[in-house]
Amino acid sequence: MNRTIMHVDMNAFFASVEQQANPDLRGKPIAVVGSSHRTVITTSSYEARAFGVKTGMAPWEAKRCCPQLIFVIGDNRKYCHTSSRIMEMMQAYTPEVEVFSIDEAFMDVTGSLTHLYDTPERISYLLKARIRHAFGITCSVGIAPNKLLAKLASDMQKPDGLTVIRSEDIARVMETLPIKDLCGIGRKMERHLNMMSIYTCGELGRCDEARLTRKFGIIGRRLKEMGQGLDTSPVVPHGEDDEVKSVGHSMTLTRDISAREDILRYLLQLSEMVGRRARRYGVSGRTVSLYVRYADFFSSFGKQETLKGYISMSGDIYKAAVAILDSVELEQPVRLLGVKLSGLKHHSEQLALFPDERRQNELVRSMDIINDRFGEFTVTFGSMLKSRDKGSRVISPSWRPSGIRSVEVR
DNA sequence: TCTGGGGTCCTAGGACCC
DNA sequence: TCTGGGGTCCTAGGACCC
């Protein structure tokens, strides 16, 4: 069965949204960053990339590449909003839209090729025009018989590209393609394959399957198929009922800390962020994980604990996180802390048995509503307020769950 | 002046039960 | 007084993606 799959990749998405929102930024080298001094570049405009500015760079490093670089503090809400509007536009062409990330989606347009949209190229032109019109954002589109190749194709021309890989082109394209260009082959896998003298997809596709499975186990077979440009995975449109597997937040602290009370304050904040999002999703979980990265950056550990029952209240998450903390001996000052809730299930909306419990639930719910409306930590627990009153910089009300502060550009 | 934050999936090994 | 094997649950950690 021949399929026609499109992969759509927004170009410099966050930076483009910012340039659209603020005309002064258009045509200029800009970089979207977080608010902490320990932030990195999350996206840069093409003007900035021309100077060598790259995602993941520290701001000072980027400034060295491009002295006139303009930093913009990111606003995730804005990006989420624009993203979902764009994904909605895609639905006009096919219901088979798989949201792959905030700025990428797959579309299976096999069933959409009628007299109205006779070719995938036509759909691509129309979609690109709509997105550019509504949001001033360009995107790169890849069209191919499967997801693996569509994703590969969209990467071939940027920005504003359109690349088609036809069945008859596959062998030629794969022959010299470096293996790391495939989605699914990362740095480590590349190194391993290189050590087997495999550098191109052509070589990977011709490799003896047994040799690959000996080295990589079950995925050996999959690797060979990838080398041949084969992929049967379907485009999976996910809906509202799509289950999340885990909810977690972590943050690099503004300074490394050792004092238990400092760590506890962060854990409370993280637990609150995790709990709030879990409740918004309508899930509770029974496994709580704590993640710690030490001051040297390279050493870290994670520890998890599975509880008897399911929880979603911030206080319960916090309690579990503290219990884990108390079960370990920290070896260094702490650079990053993370709290995660997993083993999730949708919780049925049962009424709490005791009035006290019910009141507590209602209090939490109204807090969630206020926070949703006015931003994180407008209303919060007493101990957090205390630390803010003291002028502590530890708990800043400007934090967002993403660690990115919402700041209006002009 | 160092290096963010959100996930998913897989594997290996231990505990425990039958 | 010791034995095999299967299954499930749990934890730790790694690889990969954006």
Short mmCIF file of C-alpha atoms (C1' of nucleotides) in Angstrom, two decimals:
data_model
loop_
_atom_site.label_atom_id
_atom_site.label_comp_id
_atom_site.label_asym_id
_atom_site.label_seq_id
_atom_site.Cartn_x
_atom_site.Cartn_y
_atom_site.Cartn_z
CA MET A 1 0.00 0.00 0.00
CA ASN A 2 1.59 3.26 -1.14
CA ARG A 3 1.20 6.09 1.32
CA THR A 4 1.88 9.79 0.99
CA ILE A 5 3.24 11.27 4.19
CA MET A 6 4.10 14.91 4.85
CA HIS A 7 6.33 16.21 7.60
CA VAL A 8 5.98 19.88 8.43
CA ASP A 9 8.70 21.62 10.41
CA MET A 10 8.33 25.26 11.45
CA ASN A 11 11.46 27.28 10.79
CA ALA A 12 13.08 28.86 13.86
CA PHE A 13 9.67 28.62 15.47
CA PHE A 14 10.06 30.52 18.76
CA ALA A 15 12.18 33.22 17.12
CA SER A 16 9.71 33.57 14.25
CA VAL A 17 6.79 33.98 16.65
CA GLU A 18 8.70 36.71 18.47
CA GLN A 19 9.61 38.50 15.25
CA GLN A 20 6.00 38.36 14.18
CA ALA A 21 4.82 39.76 17.53
CA ASN A 22 7.35 42.59 17.43
CA PRO A 23 8.09 44.14 14.01
CA ASP A 24 11.24 45.79 15.42
CA LEU A 25 12.79 42.34 15.66
CA ARG A 26 12.15 41.35 12.06
CA GLY A 27 15.18 40.89 9.88
CA LYS A 28 17.42 41.06 12.93
CA PRO A 29 19.55 38.46 14.69
CA ILE A 30 17.60 37.43 17.77
CA ALA A 31 17.85 34.59 20.25
CA VAL A 32 15.11 33.25 22.51
CA VAL A 33 16.38 32.45 26.00
CA GLY A 34 15.13 31.73 29.52
CA SER A 35 15.30 34.26 32.31
CA SER A 36 17.90 32.63 34.51
CA HIS A 37 21.56 33.56 34.13
CA ARG A 38 22.14 29.86 33.62
CA THR A 39 19.99 29.74 30.54
CA VAL A 40 20.94 28.68 27.02
CA ILE A 41 19.76 29.69 23.56
CA THR A 42 16.58 27.74 22.79
CA THR A 43 16.07 29.12 19.27
CA SER A 44 17.70 31.79 17.16
CA SER A 45 16.53 33.57 14.03
CA TYR A 46 18.13 32.77 10.70
CA GLU A 47 19.79 36.17 10.81
CA ALA A 48 21.53 35.07 14.02
CA ARG A 49 22.38 31.62 12.68
CA ALA A 50 24.31 33.27 9.88
CA PHE A 51 26.75 34.44 12.57
CA GLY A 52 27.12 30.94 13.97
CA VAL A 53 24.64 31.27 16.83
CA LYS A 54 23.37 27.79 17.73
CA THR A 55 20.77 26.22 19.99
CA GLY A 56 22.29 25.22 23.32
CA MET A 57 24.90 27.97 23.40
CA ALA A 58 25.36 30.03 26.52
CA PRO A 59 24.30 33.65 25.92
CA TRP A 60 27.81 35.05 26.37
CA GLU A 61 29.06 32.57 23.81
CA ALA A 62 26.39 33.59 21.33
CA LYS A 63 27.14 37.25 21.92
CA ARG A 64 30.75 36.58 21.00
CA CYS A 65 29.62 35.14 17.65
CA CYS A 66 27.23 37.99 17.05
CA PRO A 67 27.73 41.19 19.10
CA GLN A 68 24.48 42.78 17.86
CA LEU A 69 22.43 39.73 18.92
CA ILE A 70 19.13 40.64 20.58
CA PHE A 71 17.97 38.39 23.43
CA VAL A 72 14.27 37.79 23.92
CA ILE A 73 12.95 35.98 26.96
CA GLY A 74 10.69 33.19 25.78
CA ASP A 75 6.97 32.90 26.38
CA ASN A 76 5.78 29.32 26.14
CA ARG A 77 2.11 30.19 26.26
CA LYS A 78 2.44 32.23 23.12
CA TYR A 79 4.23 29.38 21.35
CA CYS A 80 1.70 26.79 22.49
CA HIS A 81 -1.14 28.95 21.28
CA THR A 82 0.38 29.57 17.86
CA SER A 83 1.34 25.93 17.58
CA SER A 84 -2.16 24.63 18.19
CA ARG A 85 -3.65 27.10 15.71
CA ILE A 86 -1.21 25.85 13.07
CA MET A 87 -1.98 22.21 13.85
CA GLU A 88 -5.67 23.03 13.44
CA MET A 89 -4.95 24.39 9.97
CA MET A 90 -3.41 21.07 9.04
CA GLN A 91 -6.64 19.32 9.98
CA ALA A 92 -8.31 21.05 7.05
CA TYR A 93 -6.38 18.79 4.69
CA THR A 94 -6.52 15.50 6.58
CA PRO A 95 -7.68 14.25 9.96
CA GLU A 96 -4.51 12.16 10.06
CA VAL A 97 -2.28 14.71 11.78
CA GLU A 98 0.28 13.57 14.32
CA VAL A 99 1.71 16.32 16.49
CA PHE A 100 5.35 15.37 16.89
CA SER A 101 6.49 18.37 18.91
CA ILE A 102 5.51 21.99 19.43
CA ASP A 103 6.82 22.88 15.96
CA GLU A 104 6.56 19.64 13.96
CA ALA A 105 3.79 17.42 12.67
CA PHE A 106 3.26 14.46 10.37
CA MET A 107 0.28 14.33 8.02
CA ASP A 108 -0.92 11.26 6.17
CA VAL A 109 -2.48 12.77 3.05
CA THR A 110 -2.92 9.48 1.20
CA GLY A 111 -6.69 9.75 1.39
CA SER A 112 -6.77 13.48 0.68
CA LEU A 113 -5.55 13.38 -2.89
CA THR A 114 -8.77 14.13 -4.74
CA HIS A 115 -9.68 16.58 -7.48
CA LEU A 116 -9.47 19.40 -4.94
CA TYR A 117 -5.97 18.62 -3.73
CA ASP A 118 -4.61 16.59 -6.57
CA THR A 119 -1.00 16.41 -5.42
CA PRO A 120 0.80 16.57 -2.08
CA GLU A 121 2.81 19.50 -3.46
CA ARG A 122 -0.46 21.39 -3.89
CA ILE A 123 -1.44 20.71 -0.28
CA SER A 124 1.98 21.85 0.80
CA TYR A 125 1.73 25.15 -1.10
CA LEU A 126 -1.72 25.88 0.30
CA LEU A 127 -0.73 25.02 3.87
CA LYS A 128 2.49 27.03 3.71
CA ALA A 129 0.61 30.03 2.35
CA ARG A 130 -1.99 29.84 5.11
CA ILE A 131 0.61 29.60 7.85
CA ARG A 132 2.67 32.43 6.41
CA HIS A 133 -0.44 34.55 6.01
CA ALA A 134 -1.78 34.02 9.50
CA PHE A 135 1.46 33.97 11.47
CA GLY A 136 4.27 35.20 9.23
CA ILE A 137 6.00 31.89 9.80
CA THR A 138 7.66 29.77 7.14
CA CYS A 139 8.02 26.03 7.35
CA SER A 140 9.92 23.27 5.63
CA VAL A 141 7.91 20.38 4.26
CA GLY A 142 9.05 16.89 3.39
CA ILE A 143 6.91 14.56 1.28
CA ALA A 144 7.69 10.85 1.07
CA PRO A 145 6.17 7.36 1.21
CA ASN A 146 6.79 7.07 4.96
CA LYS A 147 7.47 9.04 8.13
CA LEU A 148 11.19 8.29 8.31
CA LEU A 149 11.78 9.70 4.84
CA ALA A 150 9.31 12.57 5.17
CA LYS A 151 11.15 13.74 8.27
CA LEU A 152 14.44 13.39 6.48
CA ALA A 153 13.12 15.32 3.48
CA SER A 154 11.84 18.27 5.50
CA ASP A 155 15.35 18.70 6.87
CA MET A 156 16.92 18.96 3.43
CA GLN A 157 15.83 22.49 2.54
CA LYS A 158 15.57 25.23 5.13
CA PRO A 159 14.05 27.65 5.50
CA ASP A 160 10.76 27.52 3.60
CA GLY A 161 11.67 24.33 1.77
CA LEU A 162 9.69 21.68 -0.03
CA THR A 163 11.43 18.38 -0.69
CA VAL A 164 9.89 15.29 -2.22
CA ILE A 165 11.42 11.84 -1.98
CA ARG A 166 9.73 9.44 -4.40
CA SER A 167 9.90 5.67 -4.19
CA GLU A 168 12.23 5.57 -7.17
CA ASP A 169 14.59 8.08 -5.48
CA ILE A 170 15.01 6.19 -2.22
CA ALA A 171 17.98 4.00 -3.10
CA ARG A 172 19.89 6.90 -4.60
CA VAL A 173 19.20 9.23 -1.65
CA MET A 174 20.10 6.64 0.97
CA GLU A 175 23.30 5.50 -0.69
CA THR A 176 25.47 8.40 0.50
CA LEU A 177 23.33 9.74 3.34
CA PRO A 178 25.19 9.88 6.69
CA ILE A 179 23.48 7.59 9.21
CA LYS A 180 23.11 10.29 11.85
CA ASP A 181 20.72 12.17 9.55
CA LEU A 182 18.09 9.57 10.36
CA CYS A 183 15.66 10.31 13.16
CA GLY A 184 16.47 7.67 15.77
CA ILE A 185 20.21 7.47 15.28
CA GLY A 186 21.92 9.69 17.81
CA ARG A 187 25.52 10.32 18.78
CA LYS A 188 26.12 7.01 20.57
CA MET A 189 24.51 4.88 17.90
CA GLU A 190 26.50 6.69 15.25
CA ARG A 191 29.73 5.94 17.11
CA HIS A 192 28.88 2.27 17.48
CA LEU A 193 28.00 1.93 13.81
CA ASN A 194 31.11 3.84 12.77
CA MET A 195 33.16 1.33 14.70
CA MET A 196 31.59 -1.34 12.53
CA SER A 197 32.75 0.69 9.49
CA ILE A 198 29.19 1.78 8.75
CA TYR A 199 28.97 5.45 7.83
CA THR A 200 26.20 5.79 5.26
CA CYS A 201 22.63 4.56 5.12
CA GLY A 202 23.61 2.59 2.04
CA GLU A 203 26.16 0.67 4.09
CA LEU A 204 23.69 0.22 6.94
CA GLY A 205 21.00 -1.11 4.61
CA ARG A 206 23.37 -3.67 3.13
CA CYS A 207 24.78 -4.79 6.48
CA ASP A 208 24.21 -8.38 7.51
CA GLU A 209 21.16 -8.41 9.77
CA ALA A 210 22.66 -11.01 12.10
CA ARG A 211 25.68 -8.79 12.63
CA LEU A 212 23.44 -5.91 13.66
CA THR A 213 21.24 -7.98 15.97
CA ARG A 214 24.30 -9.50 17.64
CA LYS A 215 25.46 -6.02 18.51
CA PHE A 216 22.18 -4.17 19.11
CA GLY A 217 19.68 -6.90 19.90
CA ILE A 218 16.11 -6.47 18.85
CA ILE A 219 16.62 -3.11 17.15
CA GLY A 220 19.25 -4.52 14.78
CA ARG A 221 16.59 -5.43 12.28
CA ARG A 222 14.99 -2.04 12.54
CA LEU A 223 18.36 -0.39 11.90
CA LYS A 224 18.81 -2.30 8.66
CA GLU A 225 15.34 -1.26 7.51
CA MET A 226 16.11 2.35 8.38
CA GLY A 227 19.23 2.15 6.26
CA GLN A 228 17.05 1.00 3.37
CA GLY A 229 14.60 3.84 3.92
CA LEU A 230 11.84 1.46 5.01
CA ASP A 231 9.32 2.42 7.67
CA THR A 232 5.79 1.18 8.19
CA SER A 233 4.94 3.15 11.33
CA PRO A 234 1.56 4.84 10.99
CA VAL A 235 0.69 8.48 11.48
CA VAL A 236 -1.12 8.45 14.80
CA PRO A 237 -3.40 11.41 15.43
CA HIS A 238 -3.63 11.83 19.16
CA GLY A 239 -6.65 13.25 20.80
CA GLU A 240 -7.66 14.66 24.14
CA ASP A 241 -7.91 11.24 25.73
CA ASP A 242 -4.32 10.45 24.84
CA GLU A 243 -2.69 9.25 27.99
CA VAL A 244 0.42 10.93 29.39
CA LYS A 245 2.97 8.60 30.93
CA SER A 246 4.65 10.99 33.33
CA VAL A 247 4.56 14.56 34.55
CA GLY A 248 7.78 16.15 35.69
CA HIS A 249 9.52 19.42 36.27
CA SER A 250 13.12 20.19 36.91
CA MET A 251 15.16 23.32 37.23
CA THR A 252 18.70 24.43 37.26
CA LEU A 253 19.01 26.56 40.37
CA THR A 254 20.26 30.11 40.16
CA ARG A 255 23.13 29.03 42.39
CA ASP A 256 24.35 25.70 43.71
CA ILE A 257 22.90 24.88 47.11
CA SER A 258 23.58 22.49 49.97
CA ALA A 259 21.37 23.57 52.85
CA ARG A 260 18.46 21.23 53.44
CA GLU A 261 15.95 24.04 53.89
CA ASP A 262 16.93 25.55 50.54
CA ILE A 263 16.52 22.18 48.84
CA LEU A 264 13.14 21.69 50.50
CA ARG A 265 11.89 25.04 49.24
CA TYR A 266 12.71 24.06 45.68
CA LEU A 267 11.17 20.63 46.16
CA LEU A 268 7.96 22.22 47.37
CA GLN A 269 7.88 24.48 44.37
CA LEU A 270 8.57 21.64 41.95
CA SER A 271 6.00 19.40 43.66
CA GLU A 272 3.43 22.15 43.30
CA MET A 273 4.20 22.53 39.59
CA VAL A 274 3.99 18.79 39.03
CA GLY A 275 0.82 18.37 41.08
CA ARG A 276 -0.93 21.24 39.40
CA ARG A 277 -0.24 19.92 35.95
CA ALA A 278 -1.23 16.38 36.93
CA ARG A 279 -4.53 17.70 38.27
CA ARG A 280 -5.07 19.76 35.15
CA TYR A 281 -4.60 16.58 33.11
CA GLY A 282 -6.92 14.76 35.48
CA VAL A 283 -4.36 12.12 36.40
CA SER A 284 -2.80 10.81 39.57
CA GLY A 285 0.24 8.61 39.91
CA ARG A 286 1.87 6.28 42.38
CA THR A 287 5.56 6.64 41.54
CA VAL A 288 7.49 9.73 42.57
CA SER A 289 11.03 10.36 41.32
CA LEU A 290 13.65 12.77 42.52
CA TYR A 291 16.45 13.82 40.23
CA VAL A 292 19.58 15.60 41.39
CA ARG A 293 22.41 17.01 39.34
CA TYR A 294 25.47 18.00 41.32
CA ALA A 295 27.54 21.15 41.08
CA ASP A 296 30.14 19.53 38.84
CA PHE A 297 27.40 19.11 36.22
CA PHE A 298 28.51 15.61 35.22
CA SER A 299 27.48 13.59 38.23
CA SER A 300 23.86 13.08 39.05
CA PHE A 301 21.40 10.48 40.27
CA GLY A 302 17.74 9.69 40.14
CA LYS A 303 15.79 7.82 42.76
CA GLN A 304 12.19 6.77 42.63
CA GLU A 305 9.65 5.32 45.00
CA THR A 306 6.38 3.62 44.29
CA LEU A 307 3.65 4.29 46.81
CA LYS A 308 0.69 2.19 47.89
CA GLY A 309 -1.90 4.54 46.47
CA TYR A 310 -2.32 7.10 43.72
CA ILE A 311 -1.66 10.76 44.48
CA SER A 312 -1.97 14.11 42.74
CA MET A 313 -1.99 16.60 45.61
CA SER A 314 1.13 18.73 45.70
CA GLY A 315 1.57 18.09 49.41
CA ASP A 316 1.63 14.32 48.88
CA ILE A 317 4.13 14.62 46.08
CA TYR A 318 6.29 16.86 48.22
CA LYS A 319 6.15 14.41 51.13
CA ALA A 320 7.30 11.57 48.89
CA ALA A 321 10.07 13.68 47.36
CA VAL A 322 11.36 14.64 50.80
CA ALA A 323 11.30 10.99 51.90
CA ILE A 324 13.49 10.11 48.94
CA LEU A 325 15.82 13.01 49.70
CA ASP A 326 16.13 11.80 53.28
CA SER A 327 17.08 8.33 52.11
CA VAL A 328 20.24 9.53 50.36
CA GLU A 329 23.44 11.24 51.34
CA LEU A 330 24.21 14.14 49.03
CA GLU A 331 27.80 14.17 47.84
CA GLN A 332 28.09 17.68 46.47
CA PRO A 333 26.21 20.95 46.32
CA VAL A 334 23.16 20.68 44.08
CA ARG A 335 22.91 22.32 40.68
CA LEU A 336 19.60 20.96 39.42
CA LEU A 337 16.54 19.42 41.04
CA GLY A 338 13.73 17.51 39.39
CA VAL A 339 10.49 15.92 40.58
CA LYS A 340 8.46 13.53 38.47
CA LEU A 341 5.18 11.70 38.92
CA SER A 342 4.69 8.52 36.89
CA GLY A 343 2.67 5.32 36.95
CA LEU A 344 -0.28 7.49 36.03
CA LYS A 345 -3.96 6.74 35.70
CA HIS A 346 -6.91 8.95 35.01
CA HIS A 347 -8.64 9.61 38.27
CA SER A 348 -12.34 9.32 38.41
CA GLU A 349 -14.00 12.36 39.84
CA GLN A 350 -15.06 10.77 43.13
CA LEU A 351 -16.22 12.83 46.03
CA ALA A 352 -13.94 12.87 49.01
CA LEU A 353 -15.44 11.10 51.99
CA PHE A 354 -14.67 13.53 54.75
CA PRO A 355 -15.63 17.19 54.80
CA ASP A 356 -12.06 18.18 55.66
CA GLU A 357 -10.73 16.34 52.67
CA ARG A 358 -13.39 17.84 50.47
CA ARG A 359 -12.58 21.33 51.62
CA GLN A 360 -8.91 20.71 50.97
CA ASN A 361 -9.66 19.48 47.45
CA GLU A 362 -11.80 22.49 46.73
CA LEU A 363 -9.11 24.83 48.01
CA VAL A 364 -6.57 23.21 45.76
CA ARG A 365 -8.93 23.44 42.81
CA SER A 366 -9.56 27.17 43.27
CA MET A 367 -5.84 27.72 43.57
CA ASP A 368 -5.35 25.91 40.30
CA ILE A 369 -7.96 28.05 38.58
CA ILE A 370 -6.38 31.27 39.80
CA ASN A 371 -2.92 30.16 38.82
CA ASP A 372 -4.12 29.10 35.38
CA ARG A 373 -5.63 32.48 34.91
CA PHE A 374 -3.03 34.81 36.34
CA GLY A 375 0.15 32.88 36.12
CA GLU A 376 2.18 30.62 38.29
CA PHE A 377 2.44 31.24 42.04
CA THR A 378 -0.05 34.06 42.26
CA VAL A 379 -1.55 31.99 45.03
CA THR A 380 0.64 29.54 46.81
CA PHE A 381 1.45 27.77 50.03
CA GLY A 382 2.45 29.61 53.17
CA SER A 383 6.05 28.46 53.32
CA MET A 384 6.66 29.72 49.82
CA LEU A 385 5.12 33.08 50.59
CA LYS A 386 7.39 33.32 53.58
CA SER A 387 10.48 32.86 51.53
CA ARG A 388 9.28 35.51 49.14
CA ASP A 389 8.54 37.97 51.95
CA LYS A 390 12.08 37.56 53.16
CA GLY A 391 13.20 38.78 49.80
CA SER A 392 14.67 35.42 48.95
CA ARG A 393 15.57 35.04 45.35
CA VAL A 394 15.10 31.32 45.65
CA ILE A 395 11.41 31.34 44.88
CA SER A 396 10.75 33.89 42.25
CA PRO A 397 7.11 34.52 41.37
CA SER A 398 8.17 35.02 37.79
CA TRP A 399 9.03 31.38 37.27
CA ARG A 400 6.97 29.42 34.80
CA PRO A 401 6.61 25.64 34.78
CA SER A 402 8.89 25.68 31.78
CA GLY A 403 11.44 27.79 33.59
CA ILE A 404 10.80 30.46 31.01
CA ARG A 405 9.48 33.78 32.13
CA SER A 406 6.59 35.45 30.46
CA VAL A 407 7.58 38.93 29.42
CA GLU A 408 5.72 41.12 27.01
CA VAL A 409 8.01 42.28 24.27
CA ARG A 410 7.26 45.98 24.23
"C1'" DT B 1 31.53 32.47 31.59
"C1'" DC B 2 30.70 27.19 31.05
"C1'" DT B 3 26.71 23.73 29.34
"C1'" DG B 4 17.86 24.12 29.70
"C1'" DG B 5 13.77 21.47 30.22
"C1'" DG B 6 10.09 18.49 28.55
"C1'" DG B 7 9.35 13.79 27.42
"C1'" DT B 8 9.43 8.32 25.68
"C1'" DC B 9 11.21 3.78 25.31
"C1'" DC B 10 14.39 0.06 26.42
"C1'" DT B 11 17.32 -2.98 29.29
"C1'" DA B 12 19.24 -5.30 33.18
"C1'" DG B 13 18.94 -7.01 37.59
"C1'" DG B 14 16.73 -7.94 42.09
"C1'" DA B 15 12.63 -9.21 44.93
"C1'" DC B 16 8.97 -12.00 45.31
"C1'" DC B 17 5.35 -15.38 44.16
"C1'" DC B 18 3.77 -19.71 42.31
"C1'" DT C 1 18.22 -28.65 53.77
"C1'" DC C 2 17.35 -28.36 47.65
"C1'" DT C 3 15.86 -27.58 42.79
"C1'" DG C 4 13.93 -25.23 37.77
"C1'" DG C 5 11.55 -21.89 35.56
"C1'" DG C 6 8.05 -18.39 34.56
"C1'" DG C 7 5.83 -14.13 35.57
"C1'" DT C 8 5.27 -9.56 37.60
"C1'" DC C 9 6.69 -5.55 39.85
"C1'" DC C 10 10.14 -2.37 40.89
"C1'" DT C 11 14.49 0.49 40.41
"C1'" DA C 12 18.44 2.52 38.03
"C1'" DG C 13 20.31 4.18 34.14
"C1'" DG C 14 21.02 5.03 29.21
"C1'" DA C 15 19.72 6.53 24.50
"C1'" DC C 16 17.00 9.19 21.90
"C1'" DC C 17 13.79 12.97 20.45
"C1'" DC C 18 12.24 18.02 20.40
#
